[in-house]
mmCIF file of C-alpha atoms in Angstrom:
data_model
loop_
_atom_site.group_PDB
_atom_site.id
_atom_site.type_symbol
_atom_site.label_atom_id
_atom_site.label_comp_id
_atom_site.label_asym_id
_atom_site.label_seq_id
_atom_site.Cartn_x
_atom_site.Cartn_y
_atom_site.Cartn_z
ATOM 1 C CA UNK R 1 96.194 63.235 90.469
ATOM 2 C CA UNK R 2 93.615 62.466 87.731
ATOM 3 C CA UNK R 3 93.532 64.774 84.761
ATOM 4 C CA UNK R 4 89.972 66.087 85.415
ATOM 5 C CA UNK R 5 91.462 67.198 89.212
ATOM 6 C CA UNK R 6 94.806 68.700 86.974
ATOM 7 C CA UNK R 7 92.072 70.504 84.499
ATOM 8 C CA UNK R 8 89.635 72.264 86.754
ATOM 9 C CA UNK R 9 92.581 73.328 89.473
ATOM 10 C CA UNK R 10 94.594 74.746 86.879
ATOM 11 C CA UNK R 11 91.834 76.700 84.579
ATOM 12 C CA UNK R 12 90.263 77.383 88.204
ATOM 13 C CA UNK R 13 93.491 79.159 89.653
ATOM 14 C CA UNK R 14 94.373 81.212 86.001
ATOM 15 C CA UNK R 15 90.957 82.708 86.352
ATOM 16 C CA UNK R 16 90.281 83.705 89.944
ATOM 17 C CA UNK R 17 93.863 84.373 90.618
ATOM 18 C CA UNK R 18 93.485 87.832 88.769
ATOM 19 C CA UNK R 19 89.595 88.160 89.185
ATOM 20 C CA UNK R 20 88.559 89.921 92.622
ATOM 21 C CA UNK R 21 86.721 86.747 94.110
ATOM 22 C CA UNK R 22 89.933 85.034 96.316
ATOM 23 C CA UNK R 23 91.917 82.127 94.067
ATOM 24 C CA UNK R 24 92.504 80.811 97.634
ATOM 25 C CA UNK R 25 88.832 80.275 98.358
ATOM 26 C CA UNK R 26 88.233 78.509 95.550
ATOM 27 C CA UNK R 27 91.565 75.957 95.751
ATOM 28 C CA UNK R 28 90.563 75.546 99.146
ATOM 29 C CA UNK R 29 86.977 75.003 98.430
ATOM 30 C CA UNK R 30 86.903 72.516 95.531
ATOM 31 C CA UNK R 31 88.448 69.980 97.164
ATOM 32 C CA UNK R 32 86.444 70.421 100.570
ATOM 33 C CA UNK R 33 82.995 69.890 98.358
ATOM 34 C CA UNK R 34 84.628 67.276 95.866
ATOM 35 C CA UNK R 35 85.987 65.118 98.356
ATOM 36 C CA UNK R 36 89.661 65.529 95.922
ATOM 37 C CA UNK R 37 92.964 65.189 98.123
ATOM 38 C CA UNK R 38 95.352 67.855 98.474
ATOM 39 C CA UNK R 39 96.987 69.020 95.435
ATOM 40 C CA UNK R 40 100.582 68.732 96.524
ATOM 41 C CA UNK R 41 103.017 71.867 97.200
ATOM 42 C CA UNK R 42 104.761 70.440 93.666
ATOM 43 C CA UNK R 43 101.063 71.714 91.931
ATOM 44 C CA UNK R 44 100.699 74.778 93.944
ATOM 45 C CA UNK R 45 104.292 75.796 92.086
ATOM 46 C CA UNK R 46 103.481 74.550 88.787
ATOM 47 C CA UNK R 47 100.156 76.797 89.033
ATOM 48 C CA UNK R 48 101.883 79.867 90.114
ATOM 49 C CA UNK R 49 104.555 79.650 87.709
ATOM 50 C CA UNK R 50 101.646 79.365 84.815
ATOM 51 C CA UNK R 51 99.841 82.670 86.603
ATOM 52 C CA UNK R 52 103.380 84.508 86.603
ATOM 53 C CA UNK R 53 104.018 83.655 83.167
ATOM 54 C CA UNK R 54 100.775 84.733 82.234
ATOM 55 C CA UNK R 55 100.939 88.559 83.572
ATOM 56 C CA UNK R 56 104.441 89.017 82.743
ATOM 57 C CA UNK R 57 104.001 88.035 79.059
ATOM 58 C CA UNK R 58 101.034 90.409 78.871
ATOM 59 C CA UNK R 59 102.759 93.587 80.642
ATOM 60 C CA UNK R 60 105.741 92.324 78.833
ATOM 61 C CA UNK R 61 106.324 95.878 77.080
ATOM 62 C CA UNK R 62 105.122 98.078 79.930
ATOM 63 C CA UNK R 63 108.070 95.468 81.980
ATOM 64 C CA UNK R 64 110.783 96.029 79.596
ATOM 65 C CA UNK R 65 110.580 99.918 80.208
ATOM 66 C CA UNK R 66 109.949 99.817 83.862
ATOM 67 C CA UNK R 67 112.943 97.664 83.996
ATOM 68 C CA UNK R 68 114.838 99.949 82.285
ATOM 69 C CA UNK R 69 114.264 103.145 83.760
ATOM 70 C CA UNK R 70 114.405 101.684 87.276
ATOM 71 C CA UNK R 71 118.407 100.762 86.423
ATOM 72 C CA UNK R 72 118.789 104.138 85.358
ATOM 73 C CA UNK R 73 117.069 105.317 88.290
ATOM 74 C CA UNK R 74 119.876 103.510 90.133
ATOM 75 C CA UNK R 75 122.122 105.193 88.316
ATOM 76 C CA UNK R 76 121.458 109.017 87.821
ATOM 77 C CA UNK R 77 118.639 108.774 90.687
ATOM 78 C CA UNK R 78 115.997 110.554 88.179
ATOM 79 C CA UNK R 79 112.274 109.192 88.408
ATOM 80 C CA UNK R 80 110.575 109.024 84.768
ATOM 81 C CA UNK R 81 107.087 107.973 84.794
ATOM 82 C CA UNK R 82 108.221 103.939 84.314
ATOM 83 C CA UNK R 83 110.647 104.271 86.870
ATOM 84 C CA UNK R 84 108.108 104.993 89.494
ATOM 85 C CA UNK R 85 105.842 102.837 88.645
ATOM 86 C CA UNK R 86 108.711 100.037 88.855
ATOM 87 C CA UNK R 87 109.652 101.240 92.492
ATOM 88 C CA UNK R 88 105.700 101.419 93.304
ATOM 89 C CA UNK R 89 105.290 98.080 92.657
ATOM 90 C CA UNK R 90 108.651 96.707 94.195
ATOM 91 C CA UNK R 91 107.901 98.788 97.557
ATOM 92 C CA UNK R 92 104.229 98.203 97.392
ATOM 93 C CA UNK R 93 105.486 94.493 98.198
ATOM 94 C CA UNK R 94 107.239 94.567 101.009
ATOM 95 C CA UNK R 95 103.733 95.094 103.639
ATOM 96 C CA UNK R 96 102.793 91.757 102.341
ATOM 97 C CA UNK R 97 106.270 89.812 102.660
ATOM 98 C CA UNK R 98 106.718 90.997 105.958
ATOM 99 C CA UNK R 99 102.822 90.024 106.854
ATOM 100 C CA UNK R 100 103.259 86.805 104.970
ATOM 101 C CA UNK R 101 106.459 85.691 107.101
ATOM 102 C CA UNK R 102 104.677 87.180 110.564
ATOM 103 C CA UNK R 103 101.497 85.029 109.738
ATOM 104 C CA UNK R 104 102.222 82.302 107.713
ATOM 105 C CA UNK R 105 101.382 79.603 110.445
ATOM 106 C CA UNK R 106 97.998 80.925 111.795
ATOM 107 C CA UNK R 107 96.495 81.573 108.181
ATOM 108 C CA UNK R 108 97.350 78.256 107.382
ATOM 109 C CA UNK R 109 96.694 76.333 110.680
ATOM 110 C CA UNK R 110 93.533 78.536 111.637
ATOM 111 C CA UNK R 111 92.073 80.401 109.105
ATOM 112 C CA UNK R 112 91.631 78.149 106.323
ATOM 113 C CA UNK R 113 87.895 76.888 107.187
ATOM 114 C CA UNK R 114 84.784 77.284 104.712
ATOM 115 C CA UNK R 115 83.422 79.816 107.449
ATOM 116 C CA UNK R 116 86.145 81.808 107.915
ATOM 117 C CA UNK R 117 86.137 81.939 103.402
ATOM 118 C CA UNK R 118 82.836 82.823 103.857
ATOM 119 C CA UNK R 119 82.806 85.649 106.032
ATOM 120 C CA UNK R 120 85.970 87.133 103.930
ATOM 121 C CA UNK R 121 84.102 86.648 100.763
ATOM 122 C CA UNK R 122 81.176 88.476 101.803
ATOM 123 C CA UNK R 123 82.783 91.357 103.803
ATOM 124 C CA UNK R 124 85.656 91.783 101.316
ATOM 125 C CA UNK R 125 82.863 92.070 98.879
ATOM 126 C CA UNK R 126 80.824 94.716 99.937
ATOM 127 C CA UNK R 127 83.934 96.667 100.490
ATOM 128 C CA UNK R 128 84.760 96.517 96.729
ATOM 129 C CA UNK R 129 81.202 97.309 95.695
ATOM 130 C CA UNK R 130 81.241 100.503 97.927
ATOM 131 C CA UNK R 131 84.525 101.549 96.480
ATOM 132 C CA UNK R 132 83.439 100.877 92.780
ATOM 133 C CA UNK R 133 79.997 103.157 93.769
ATOM 134 C CA UNK R 134 81.715 106.271 95.735
ATOM 135 C CA UNK R 135 85.335 106.478 95.332
ATOM 136 C CA UNK R 136 85.992 106.058 91.757
ATOM 137 C CA UNK R 137 88.583 108.062 90.057
ATOM 138 C CA UNK R 138 89.990 109.292 86.659
ATOM 139 C CA UNK R 139 93.935 108.636 87.834
ATOM 140 C CA UNK R 140 96.082 105.537 86.338
ATOM 141 C CA UNK R 141 98.921 103.601 87.350
ATOM 142 C CA UNK R 142 101.265 106.128 86.200
ATOM 143 C CA UNK R 143 100.221 108.564 88.603
ATOM 144 C CA UNK R 144 100.868 106.556 91.409
ATOM 145 C CA UNK R 145 102.270 109.058 94.899
ATOM 146 C CA UNK R 146 104.194 107.159 97.663
ATOM 147 C CA UNK R 147 101.117 107.605 100.313
ATOM 148 C CA UNK R 148 99.190 105.495 97.417
ATOM 149 C CA UNK R 149 102.182 103.568 97.397
ATOM 150 C CA UNK R 150 101.764 102.352 101.407
ATOM 151 C CA UNK R 151 98.151 102.571 101.371
ATOM 152 C CA UNK R 152 97.547 99.771 98.398
ATOM 153 C CA UNK R 153 100.786 98.036 99.893
ATOM 154 C CA UNK R 154 99.168 97.667 103.165
ATOM 155 C CA UNK R 155 96.064 96.708 102.133
ATOM 156 C CA UNK R 156 97.518 93.841 100.228
ATOM 157 C CA UNK R 157 98.559 92.254 103.167
ATOM 158 C CA UNK R 158 95.000 91.645 104.336
ATOM 159 C CA UNK R 159 95.066 89.240 101.383
ATOM 160 C CA UNK R 160 96.780 86.651 103.572
ATOM 161 C CA UNK R 161 93.293 86.360 105.351
ATOM 162 C CA UNK R 162 90.792 83.896 103.213
ATOM 163 C CA UNK R 163 88.581 84.870 101.137
ATOM 164 C CA UNK R 164 89.792 87.887 100.956
ATOM 165 C CA UNK R 165 91.429 88.219 97.649
ATOM 166 C CA UNK R 166 94.279 89.687 96.390
ATOM 167 C CA UNK R 167 93.676 91.468 93.265
ATOM 168 C CA UNK R 168 90.159 92.273 94.988
ATOM 169 C CA UNK R 169 91.541 94.212 97.749
ATOM 170 C CA UNK R 170 94.604 95.812 95.972
ATOM 171 C CA UNK R 171 91.772 97.039 93.067
ATOM 172 C CA UNK R 172 89.689 98.397 96.765
ATOM 173 C CA UNK R 173 92.333 100.499 97.970
ATOM 174 C CA UNK R 174 93.355 101.893 94.607
ATOM 175 C CA UNK R 175 89.922 103.052 94.060
ATOM 176 C CA UNK R 176 89.162 104.292 97.254
ATOM 177 C CA UNK R 177 92.586 106.271 96.578
ATOM 178 C CA UNK R 178 91.142 108.002 93.639
ATOM 179 C CA UNK R 179 92.191 105.492 90.736
ATOM 180 C CA UNK R 180 90.067 104.647 87.323
ATOM 181 C CA UNK R 181 88.856 101.052 87.086
ATOM 182 C CA UNK R 182 91.404 100.306 84.929
ATOM 183 C CA UNK R 183 94.343 102.034 86.739
ATOM 184 C CA UNK R 184 93.703 99.869 89.582
ATOM 185 C CA UNK R 185 93.226 96.776 88.130
ATOM 186 C CA UNK R 186 96.672 97.519 86.182
ATOM 187 C CA UNK R 187 98.424 98.424 89.249
ATOM 188 C CA UNK R 188 96.608 95.123 90.814
ATOM 189 C CA UNK R 189 97.895 93.061 87.971
ATOM 190 C CA UNK R 190 102.039 94.267 87.732
ATOM 191 C CA UNK R 191 101.532 94.494 91.839
ATOM 192 C CA UNK R 192 100.895 90.311 91.456
ATOM 193 C CA UNK R 193 104.667 89.952 90.035
ATOM 194 C CA UNK R 194 106.422 89.913 92.790
ATOM 195 C CA UNK R 195 104.219 88.615 95.528
ATOM 196 C CA UNK R 196 103.636 85.229 93.063
ATOM 197 C CA UNK R 197 107.356 85.466 92.825
ATOM 198 C CA UNK R 198 107.881 85.185 96.475
ATOM 199 C CA UNK R 199 105.190 82.677 97.389
ATOM 200 C CA UNK R 200 106.145 80.129 94.732
ATOM 201 C CA UNK R 201 109.723 80.834 95.716
ATOM 202 C CA UNK R 202 108.412 80.395 99.393
ATOM 203 C CA UNK R 203 106.728 76.832 98.563
ATOM 204 C CA UNK R 204 109.932 75.755 96.197
ATOM 205 C CA UNK R 205 112.092 75.633 98.678
ATOM 206 C CA UNK R 206 109.756 73.636 100.909
ATOM 207 C CA UNK R 207 109.352 71.139 98.076
ATOM 208 C CA UNK R 208 112.643 70.941 97.839
ATOM 209 C CA UNK R 209 113.469 69.653 101.454
ATOM 210 C CA UNK R 210 110.593 67.193 101.283
ATOM 211 C CA UNK R 211 110.646 63.915 99.686
ATOM 212 C CA UNK R 212 107.276 63.804 97.956
ATOM 213 C CA UNK R 213 107.352 61.976 94.264
ATOM 214 C CA UNK R 214 106.296 64.548 91.484
ATOM 215 C CA UNK R 215 103.635 63.860 88.931
ATOM 216 C CA UNK R 216 105.809 65.940 85.726
ATOM 217 C CA UNK R 217 103.072 65.103 83.338
ATOM 218 C CA UNK R 218 100.406 66.733 85.855
ATOM 219 C CA UNK R 219 103.036 69.576 86.708
ATOM 220 C CA UNK R 220 103.662 70.792 82.867
ATOM 221 C CA UNK R 221 99.688 70.269 82.358
ATOM 222 C CA UNK R 222 98.932 72.318 85.264
ATOM 223 C CA UNK R 223 101.374 75.243 84.313
ATOM 224 C CA UNK R 224 99.702 75.722 80.835
ATOM 225 C CA UNK R 225 96.366 75.702 81.326
ATOM 226 C CA UNK R 226 97.048 77.976 84.576
ATOM 227 C CA UNK R 227 99.008 80.030 82.359
ATOM 228 C CA UNK R 228 96.322 80.174 79.138
ATOM 229 C CA UNK R 229 93.314 80.969 81.301
ATOM 230 C CA UNK R 230 94.999 83.906 83.402
ATOM 231 C CA UNK R 231 96.498 85.377 80.276
ATOM 232 C CA UNK R 232 92.628 85.664 78.776
ATOM 233 C CA UNK R 233 91.292 86.267 82.432
ATOM 234 C CA UNK R 234 93.577 89.150 82.728
ATOM 235 C CA UNK R 235 92.971 90.462 78.625
ATOM 236 C CA UNK R 236 89.582 90.288 78.583
ATOM 237 C CA UNK R 237 88.787 91.402 82.285
ATOM 238 C CA UNK R 238 90.640 94.907 81.089
ATOM 239 C CA UNK R 239 88.902 95.042 78.097
ATOM 240 C CA UNK R 240 85.698 94.948 79.776
ATOM 241 C CA UNK R 241 86.102 96.258 82.815
ATOM 242 C CA UNK R 242 85.029 99.783 82.520
ATOM 243 C CA UNK R 243 82.131 98.825 80.702
ATOM 244 C CA UNK R 244 81.113 96.052 83.431
ATOM 245 C CA UNK R 245 82.573 97.274 86.619
ATOM 246 C CA UNK R 246 83.286 95.724 90.084
ATOM 247 C CA UNK R 247 79.639 94.788 90.701
ATOM 248 C CA UNK R 248 79.273 91.334 88.849
ATOM 249 C CA UNK R 249 82.004 90.089 90.886
ATOM 250 C CA UNK R 250 80.515 91.420 94.042
ATOM 251 C CA UNK R 251 77.307 89.485 93.436
ATOM 252 C CA UNK R 252 79.372 86.422 92.854
ATOM 253 C CA UNK R 253 81.203 87.006 96.173
ATOM 254 C CA UNK R 254 78.240 87.579 98.248
ATOM 255 C CA UNK R 255 76.075 84.430 96.640
ATOM 256 C CA UNK R 256 79.490 81.997 97.102
ATOM 257 C CA UNK R 257 79.823 83.524 100.594
ATOM 258 C CA UNK R 258 76.231 82.733 101.342
ATOM 259 C CA UNK R 259 76.325 79.023 100.098
ATOM 260 C CA UNK R 260 79.506 78.407 102.421
ATOM 261 C CA UNK R 261 77.549 79.704 105.326
ATOM 262 C CA UNK R 262 74.699 77.687 104.280
ATOM 263 C CA UNK R 263 76.671 74.619 103.990
ATOM 264 C CA UNK R 264 78.372 74.818 106.968
ATOM 265 C CA UNK R 265 76.693 76.363 109.858
#
């Protein structure tokens, strides 16, 4: 990989991992449009590590409180707000984990075309727009019920469809359930942690069984750039989401989807 390739994909992964615009769509689209070769599993793992580091560092205080309360809940079976949120994140990950194991081969072999991406971007973008306009509530992530966890967790499984966006569909589901933009976004970011761990772990296991050479310089640079861009993305997204809403991201999704249809149909 040349350095331009590394920089573009790393920054793109960091930004799109947490914005509701589909990171998978961009990482599939860029090589398709530029003719760049596939970046390989090792580079994908490095980008996941960078994104994971960013969200863990950003929410470090929340995660510390959640971890302590979760451990205490195992001992005394009492659930305070932090423990409930920790359980919500863990249980909300189960549907996408099961769906990923069941549908991984189908998604990777049959659903990665630019046309499929375009329909995913447009359809789920319109759903996000409707949820943001009509169903925005006032609840925070600490007011999660078990019904909310099931609903948002099952919605997250739809992110296996390219173009959906994991963050986009979980924010959409949370908005439909009556959460504020901040509450929906924060829970979506927290929910990304076990998902990124699972995805990175699966890719790492596949990498360890392979024999491809590893460009360690590209991996280190990719992880650092992905982490920095992801951290900045989370910070500024949460700072401005109440002011700007979801509609700018919807417009971007619609324009990108339309461009893909124009290019590939």
